[in-house]
PDB file of C-alpha atoms in Angstrom:
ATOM      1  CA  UNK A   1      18.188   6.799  22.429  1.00  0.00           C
ATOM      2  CA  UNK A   2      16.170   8.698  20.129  1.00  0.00           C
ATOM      3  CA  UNK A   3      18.299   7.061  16.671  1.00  0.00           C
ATOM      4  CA  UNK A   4      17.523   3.489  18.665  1.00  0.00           C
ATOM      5  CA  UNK A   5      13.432   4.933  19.177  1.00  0.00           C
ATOM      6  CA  UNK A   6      13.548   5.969  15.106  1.00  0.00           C
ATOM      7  CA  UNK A   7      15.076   2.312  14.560  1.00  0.00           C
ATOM      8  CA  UNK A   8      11.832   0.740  16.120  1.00  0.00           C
ATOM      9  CA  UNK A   9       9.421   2.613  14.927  1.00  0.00           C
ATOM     10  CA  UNK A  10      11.145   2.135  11.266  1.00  0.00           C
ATOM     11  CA  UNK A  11      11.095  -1.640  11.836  1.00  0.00           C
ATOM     12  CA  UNK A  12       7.494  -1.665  13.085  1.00  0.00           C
ATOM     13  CA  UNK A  13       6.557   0.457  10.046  1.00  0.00           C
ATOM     14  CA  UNK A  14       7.974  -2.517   8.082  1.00  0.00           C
ATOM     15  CA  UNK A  15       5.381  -4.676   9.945  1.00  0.00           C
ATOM     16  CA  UNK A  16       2.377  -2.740   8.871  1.00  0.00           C
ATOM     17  CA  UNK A  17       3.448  -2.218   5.544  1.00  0.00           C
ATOM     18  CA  UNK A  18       3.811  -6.208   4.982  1.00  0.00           C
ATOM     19  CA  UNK A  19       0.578  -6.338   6.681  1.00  0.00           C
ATOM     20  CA  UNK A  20      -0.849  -3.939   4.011  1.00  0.00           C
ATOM     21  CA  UNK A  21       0.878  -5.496   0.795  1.00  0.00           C
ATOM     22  CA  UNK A  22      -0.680  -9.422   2.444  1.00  0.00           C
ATOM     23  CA  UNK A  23      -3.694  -7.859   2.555  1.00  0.00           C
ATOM     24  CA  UNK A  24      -3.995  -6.198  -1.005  1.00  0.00           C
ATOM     25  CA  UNK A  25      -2.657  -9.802  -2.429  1.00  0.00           C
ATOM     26  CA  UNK A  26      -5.956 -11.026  -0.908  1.00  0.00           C
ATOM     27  CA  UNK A  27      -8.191  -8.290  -2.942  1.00  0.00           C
ATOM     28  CA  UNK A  28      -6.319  -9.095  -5.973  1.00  0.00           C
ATOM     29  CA  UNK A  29      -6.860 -12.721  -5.708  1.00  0.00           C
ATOM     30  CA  UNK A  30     -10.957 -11.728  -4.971  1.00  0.00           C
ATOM     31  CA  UNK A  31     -11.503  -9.411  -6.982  1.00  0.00           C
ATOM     32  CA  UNK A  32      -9.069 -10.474 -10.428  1.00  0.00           C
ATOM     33  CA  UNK A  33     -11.373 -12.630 -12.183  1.00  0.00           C
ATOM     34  CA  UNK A  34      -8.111 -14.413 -13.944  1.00  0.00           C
ATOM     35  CA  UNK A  35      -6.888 -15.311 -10.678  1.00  0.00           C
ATOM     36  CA  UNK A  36     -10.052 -16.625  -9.447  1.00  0.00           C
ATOM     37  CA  UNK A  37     -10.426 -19.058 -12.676  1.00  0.00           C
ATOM     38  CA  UNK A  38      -6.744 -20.068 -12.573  1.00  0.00           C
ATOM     39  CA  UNK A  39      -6.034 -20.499  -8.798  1.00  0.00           C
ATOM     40  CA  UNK A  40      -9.416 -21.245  -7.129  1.00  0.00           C
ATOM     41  CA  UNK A  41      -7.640 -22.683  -4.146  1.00  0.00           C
ATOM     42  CA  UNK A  42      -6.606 -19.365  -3.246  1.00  0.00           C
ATOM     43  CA  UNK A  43     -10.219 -17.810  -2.560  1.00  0.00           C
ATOM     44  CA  UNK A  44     -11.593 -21.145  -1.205  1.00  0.00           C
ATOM     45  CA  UNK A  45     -11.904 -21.352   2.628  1.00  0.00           C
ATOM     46  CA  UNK A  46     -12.730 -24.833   2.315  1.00  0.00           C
ATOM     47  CA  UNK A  47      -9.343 -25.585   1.051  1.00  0.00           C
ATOM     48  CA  UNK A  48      -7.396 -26.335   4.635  1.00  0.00           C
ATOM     49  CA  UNK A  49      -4.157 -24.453   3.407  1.00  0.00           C
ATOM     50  CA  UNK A  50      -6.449 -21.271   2.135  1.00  0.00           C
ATOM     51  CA  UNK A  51      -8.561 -21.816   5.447  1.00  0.00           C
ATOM     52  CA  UNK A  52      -5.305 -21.216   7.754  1.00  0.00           C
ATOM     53  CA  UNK A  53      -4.212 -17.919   5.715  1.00  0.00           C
ATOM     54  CA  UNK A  54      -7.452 -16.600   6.519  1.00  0.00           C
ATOM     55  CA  UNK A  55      -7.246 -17.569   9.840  1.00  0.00           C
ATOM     56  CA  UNK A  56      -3.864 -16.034  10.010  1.00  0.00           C
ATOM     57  CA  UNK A  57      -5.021 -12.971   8.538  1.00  0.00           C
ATOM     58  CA  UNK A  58      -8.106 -12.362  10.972  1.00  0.00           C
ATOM     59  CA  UNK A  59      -5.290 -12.635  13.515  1.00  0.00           C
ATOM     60  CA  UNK A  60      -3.132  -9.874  12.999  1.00  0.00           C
ATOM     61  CA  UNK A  61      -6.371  -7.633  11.626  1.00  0.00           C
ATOM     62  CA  UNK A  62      -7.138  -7.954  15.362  1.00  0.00           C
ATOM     63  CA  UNK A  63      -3.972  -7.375  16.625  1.00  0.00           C
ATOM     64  CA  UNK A  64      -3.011  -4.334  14.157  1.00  0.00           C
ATOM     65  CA  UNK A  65      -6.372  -3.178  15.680  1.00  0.00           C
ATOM     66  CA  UNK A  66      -5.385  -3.528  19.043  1.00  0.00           C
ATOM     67  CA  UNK A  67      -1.413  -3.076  18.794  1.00  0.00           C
ATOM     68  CA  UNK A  68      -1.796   0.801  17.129  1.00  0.00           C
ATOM     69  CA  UNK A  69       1.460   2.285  17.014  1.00  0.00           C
ATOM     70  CA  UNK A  70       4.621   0.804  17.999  1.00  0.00           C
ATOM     71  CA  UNK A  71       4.173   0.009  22.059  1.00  0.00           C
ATOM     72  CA  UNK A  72       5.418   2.615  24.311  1.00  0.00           C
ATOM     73  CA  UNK A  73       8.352   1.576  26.768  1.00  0.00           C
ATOM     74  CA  UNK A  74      10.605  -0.842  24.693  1.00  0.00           C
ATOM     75  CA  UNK A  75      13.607  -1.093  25.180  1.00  0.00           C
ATOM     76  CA  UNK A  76      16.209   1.208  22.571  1.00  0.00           C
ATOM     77  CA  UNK A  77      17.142  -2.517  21.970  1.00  0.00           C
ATOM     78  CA  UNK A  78      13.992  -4.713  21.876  1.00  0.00           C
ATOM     79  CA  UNK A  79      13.626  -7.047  19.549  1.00  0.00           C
ATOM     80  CA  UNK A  80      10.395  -6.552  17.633  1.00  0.00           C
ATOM     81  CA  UNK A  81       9.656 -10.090  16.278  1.00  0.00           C
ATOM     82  CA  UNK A  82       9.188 -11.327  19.556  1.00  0.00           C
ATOM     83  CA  UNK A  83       5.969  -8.805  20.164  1.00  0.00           C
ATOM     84  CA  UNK A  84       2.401 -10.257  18.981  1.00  0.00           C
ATOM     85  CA  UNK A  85       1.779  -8.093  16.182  1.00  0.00           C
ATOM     86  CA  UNK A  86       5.241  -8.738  14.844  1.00  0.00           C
ATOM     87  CA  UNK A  87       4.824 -12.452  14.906  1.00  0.00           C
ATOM     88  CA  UNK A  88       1.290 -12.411  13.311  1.00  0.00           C
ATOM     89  CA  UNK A  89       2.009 -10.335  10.438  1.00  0.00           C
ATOM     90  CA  UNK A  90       5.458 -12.832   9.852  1.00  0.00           C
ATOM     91  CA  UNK A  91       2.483 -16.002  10.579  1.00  0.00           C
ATOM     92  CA  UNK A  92       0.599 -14.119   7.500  1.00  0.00           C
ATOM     93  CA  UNK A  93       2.700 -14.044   5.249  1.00  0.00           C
ATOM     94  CA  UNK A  94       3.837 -17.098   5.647  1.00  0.00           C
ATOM     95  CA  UNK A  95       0.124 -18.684   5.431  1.00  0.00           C
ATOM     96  CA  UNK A  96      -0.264 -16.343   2.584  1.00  0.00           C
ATOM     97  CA  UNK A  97       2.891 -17.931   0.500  1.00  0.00           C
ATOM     98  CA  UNK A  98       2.121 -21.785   1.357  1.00  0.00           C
ATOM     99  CA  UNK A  99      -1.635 -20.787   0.441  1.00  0.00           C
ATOM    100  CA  UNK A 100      -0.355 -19.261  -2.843  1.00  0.00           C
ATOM    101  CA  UNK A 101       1.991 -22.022  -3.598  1.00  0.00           C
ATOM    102  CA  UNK A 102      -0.512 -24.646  -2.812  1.00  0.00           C
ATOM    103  CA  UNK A 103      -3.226 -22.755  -5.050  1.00  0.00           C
ATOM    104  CA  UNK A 104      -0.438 -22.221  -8.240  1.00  0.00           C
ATOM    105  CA  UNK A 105       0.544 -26.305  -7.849  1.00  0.00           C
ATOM    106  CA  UNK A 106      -3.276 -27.296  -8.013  1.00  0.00           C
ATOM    107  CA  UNK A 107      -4.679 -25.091 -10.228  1.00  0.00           C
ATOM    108  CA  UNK A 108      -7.364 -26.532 -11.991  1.00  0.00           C
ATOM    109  CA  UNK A 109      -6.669 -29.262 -11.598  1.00  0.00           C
ATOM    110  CA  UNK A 110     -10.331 -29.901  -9.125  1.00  0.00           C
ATOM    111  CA  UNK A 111     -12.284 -28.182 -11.562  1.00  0.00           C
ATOM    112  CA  UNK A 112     -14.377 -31.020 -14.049  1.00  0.00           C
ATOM    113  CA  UNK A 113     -13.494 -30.394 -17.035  1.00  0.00           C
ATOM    114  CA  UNK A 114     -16.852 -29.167 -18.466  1.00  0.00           C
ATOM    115  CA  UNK A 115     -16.765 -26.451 -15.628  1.00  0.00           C
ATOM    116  CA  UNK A 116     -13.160 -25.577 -17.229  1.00  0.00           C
ATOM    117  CA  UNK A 117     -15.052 -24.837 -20.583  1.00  0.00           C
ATOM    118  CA  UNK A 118     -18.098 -22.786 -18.825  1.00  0.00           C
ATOM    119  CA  UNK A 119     -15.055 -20.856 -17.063  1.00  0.00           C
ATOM    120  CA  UNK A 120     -13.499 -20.125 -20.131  1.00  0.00           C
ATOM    121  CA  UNK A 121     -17.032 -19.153 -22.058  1.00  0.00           C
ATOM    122  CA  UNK A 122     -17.333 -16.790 -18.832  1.00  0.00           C
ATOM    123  CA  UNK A 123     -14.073 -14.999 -19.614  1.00  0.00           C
ATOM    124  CA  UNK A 124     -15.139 -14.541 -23.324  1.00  0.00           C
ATOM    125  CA  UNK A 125     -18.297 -13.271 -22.021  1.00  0.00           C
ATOM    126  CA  UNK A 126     -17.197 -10.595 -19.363  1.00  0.00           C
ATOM    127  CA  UNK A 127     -14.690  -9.609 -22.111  1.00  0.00           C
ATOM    128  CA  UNK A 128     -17.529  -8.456 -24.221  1.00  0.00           C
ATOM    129  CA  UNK A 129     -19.685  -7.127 -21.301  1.00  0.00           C
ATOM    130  CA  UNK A 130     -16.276  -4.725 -20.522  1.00  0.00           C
ATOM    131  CA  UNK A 131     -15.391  -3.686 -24.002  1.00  0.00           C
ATOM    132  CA  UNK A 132     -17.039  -0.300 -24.989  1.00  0.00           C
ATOM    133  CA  UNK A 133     -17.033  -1.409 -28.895  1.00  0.00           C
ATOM    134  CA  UNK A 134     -19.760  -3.685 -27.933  1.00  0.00           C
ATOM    135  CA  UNK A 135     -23.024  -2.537 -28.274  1.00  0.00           C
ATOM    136  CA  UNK A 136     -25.215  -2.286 -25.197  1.00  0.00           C
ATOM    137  CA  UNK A 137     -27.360  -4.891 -25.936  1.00  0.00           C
ATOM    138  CA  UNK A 138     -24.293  -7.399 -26.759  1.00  0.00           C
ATOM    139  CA  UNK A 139     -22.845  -6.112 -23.150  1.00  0.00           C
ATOM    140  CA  UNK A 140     -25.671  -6.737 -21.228  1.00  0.00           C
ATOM    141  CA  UNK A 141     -26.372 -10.423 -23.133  1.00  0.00           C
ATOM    142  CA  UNK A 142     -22.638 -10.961 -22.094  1.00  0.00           C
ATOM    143  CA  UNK A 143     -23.219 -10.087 -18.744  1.00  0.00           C
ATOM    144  CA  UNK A 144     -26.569 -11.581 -18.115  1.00  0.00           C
ATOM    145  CA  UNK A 145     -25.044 -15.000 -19.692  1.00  0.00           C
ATOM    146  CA  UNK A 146     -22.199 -14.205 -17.501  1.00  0.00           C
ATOM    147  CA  UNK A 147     -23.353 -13.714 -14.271  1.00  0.00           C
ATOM    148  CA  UNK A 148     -25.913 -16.765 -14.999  1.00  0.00           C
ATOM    149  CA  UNK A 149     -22.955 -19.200 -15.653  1.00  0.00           C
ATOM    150  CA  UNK A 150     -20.577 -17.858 -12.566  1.00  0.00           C
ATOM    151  CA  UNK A 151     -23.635 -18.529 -10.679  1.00  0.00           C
ATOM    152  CA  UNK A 152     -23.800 -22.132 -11.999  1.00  0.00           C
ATOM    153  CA  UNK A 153     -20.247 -22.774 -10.890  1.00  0.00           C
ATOM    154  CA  UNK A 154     -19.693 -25.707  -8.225  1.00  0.00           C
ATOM    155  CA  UNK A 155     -16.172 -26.222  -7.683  1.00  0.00           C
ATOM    156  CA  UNK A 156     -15.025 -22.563  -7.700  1.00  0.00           C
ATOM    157  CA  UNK A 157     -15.775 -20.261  -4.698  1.00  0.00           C
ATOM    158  CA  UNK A 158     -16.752 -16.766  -5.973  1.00  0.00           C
ATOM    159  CA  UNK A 159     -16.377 -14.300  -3.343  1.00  0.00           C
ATOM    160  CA  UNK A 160     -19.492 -12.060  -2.931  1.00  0.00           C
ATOM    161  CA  UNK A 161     -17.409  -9.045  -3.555  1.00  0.00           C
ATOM    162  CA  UNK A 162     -16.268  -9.828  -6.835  1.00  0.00           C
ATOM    163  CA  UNK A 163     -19.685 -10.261  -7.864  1.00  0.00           C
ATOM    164  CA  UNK A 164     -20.654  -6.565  -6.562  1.00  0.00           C
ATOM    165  CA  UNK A 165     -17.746  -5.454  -8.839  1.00  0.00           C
ATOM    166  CA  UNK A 166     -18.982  -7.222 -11.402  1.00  0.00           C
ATOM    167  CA  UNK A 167     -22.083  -5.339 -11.213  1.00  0.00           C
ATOM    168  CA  UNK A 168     -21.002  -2.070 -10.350  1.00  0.00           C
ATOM    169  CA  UNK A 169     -18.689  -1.645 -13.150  1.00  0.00           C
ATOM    170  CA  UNK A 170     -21.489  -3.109 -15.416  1.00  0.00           C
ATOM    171  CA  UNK A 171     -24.044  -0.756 -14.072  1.00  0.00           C
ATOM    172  CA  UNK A 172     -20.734   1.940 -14.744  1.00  0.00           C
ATOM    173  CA  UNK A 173     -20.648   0.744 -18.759  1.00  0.00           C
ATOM    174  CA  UNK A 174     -24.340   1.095 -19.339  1.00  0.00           C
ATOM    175  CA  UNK A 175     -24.416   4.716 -17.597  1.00  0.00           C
ATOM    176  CA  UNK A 176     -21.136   5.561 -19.969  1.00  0.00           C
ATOM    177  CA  UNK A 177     -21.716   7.837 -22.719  1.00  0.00           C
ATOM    178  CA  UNK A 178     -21.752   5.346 -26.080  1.00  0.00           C
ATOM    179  CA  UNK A 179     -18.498   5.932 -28.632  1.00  0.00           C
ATOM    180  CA  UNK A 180     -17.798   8.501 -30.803  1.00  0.00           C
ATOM    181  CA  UNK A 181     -19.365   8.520 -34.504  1.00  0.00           C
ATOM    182  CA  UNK A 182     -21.803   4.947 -33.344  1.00  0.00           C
ATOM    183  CA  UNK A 183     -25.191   4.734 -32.153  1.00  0.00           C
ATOM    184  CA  UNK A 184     -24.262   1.669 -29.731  1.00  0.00           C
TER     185      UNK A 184
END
C-alpha cells in the first residue's frame, strides 16, 4: 500500500510540475520581447484561442490553490486524471498548445505592415538600450525612443509586466558601473 501511496503522489507530482513548466511558457511569452513581436496572438486575450488558455490557466491556479497536496483517502488504485486538479492542468496544456499553435500559424500576419517596421526599429532600439558598449546617453535615447514607439503600438498587446522589465533592467544599466578604459 505504501509503493501504490508513493505511485500517487509521484503521478500527482507530475501534475504540478506540468502546471509549473505551462505556467513559465506564459512568462516567457510576456516577458521575451522576440516572442511578443513574432507571436502576438499568444499574449493577446482578445484573441478567442489565447482568451481560453487564460481561462484555462486561472482554472487550475484555483484549483492547485485549493487541491494542495495529493487528496488524502484515494484509493492505492485511483486513477488521478479523473480528480479536478488533474483534469485542469491536462485542460491547460492543452489550451496552452492550440493557443501556441494558433499564435506560430498567424504570426504577423494582423500586424499592418508599417507597425511591422516600427516593431522591428523597436528591436534595434532596445538592442542598443541593453548593450553596455553604448554610451549612456545612446541607451537612454534608445530606450526613450523605445518605450515611446511600444507605446504607439495598436495591434500588439504588451503586457504591463514586460514593460516594468523593461524599465527595471534599464534603470539596472544606468546604475551599472560604465566599461573598463571608456568614459561612457
Amino acid at each position: 500500500e505504501q509503493e501504490s501511496m508513493q505511485r500517487l503522489s509521484a503521478g500527482w507530482q507530475t501534475f504540478r510540475d506540468r502546471h509549473d513548466e505551462l505556467l513559465r511558457k506564459i512568462t516567457h511569452a510576456e516577458t521575451d520581447w522576440d516572442s511578443l513581436f513574432f507571436t502576438p496572438a499568444l499574449t493577446d486575450p482578445n484573441v478567442d484561442q489565447t482568451h481560453r488558455m487564460l481561462l484555462a490557466m486561472r482554472a487550475a491556479n484555483t484549483l492547485r490553490d485549493t487541491a494542495g497536496d495529493l487528496p488524502p483517502g484515494l484509493a492505492a488504485d485511483a486513477d488521478l486524471t479523473t480528480i479536478a486538479y488533474p483534469r485542469a492542468v491536462e485542460a491547460f496544456a492543452r489550451a496552452w498548445d492550440i493557443a501556441e499553435r494558433h499564435a506560430r500559424r498567424v504570426g504577423q500576419k494582423n500586424v499592418p505592415l508599417a507597425e511591422r517596421k516600427t516593431i522591428k526599429e523597436i528591436r534595434t532600439l532596445l538592442d542598443i538600450a541593453e548593450n553596455s558598449a553604448a554610451s549612456q546617453t545612446e541607451r537612454n535615447l534608445a530606450y526613450r525612443r523605445a518605450q515611446n514607439l511600444i507605446a504607439d503600438l495598436n495591434s500588439i498587446h504588451v503586457p504591463p509586466g514586460l514593460m516594468a522589465q523593461l524599465e527595471e533592467s534599464h534603470r539596472l544599466m544606468l546604475t551599472a558601473a560604465p566599461p573598463a578604459g571608456g568614459n561612457r
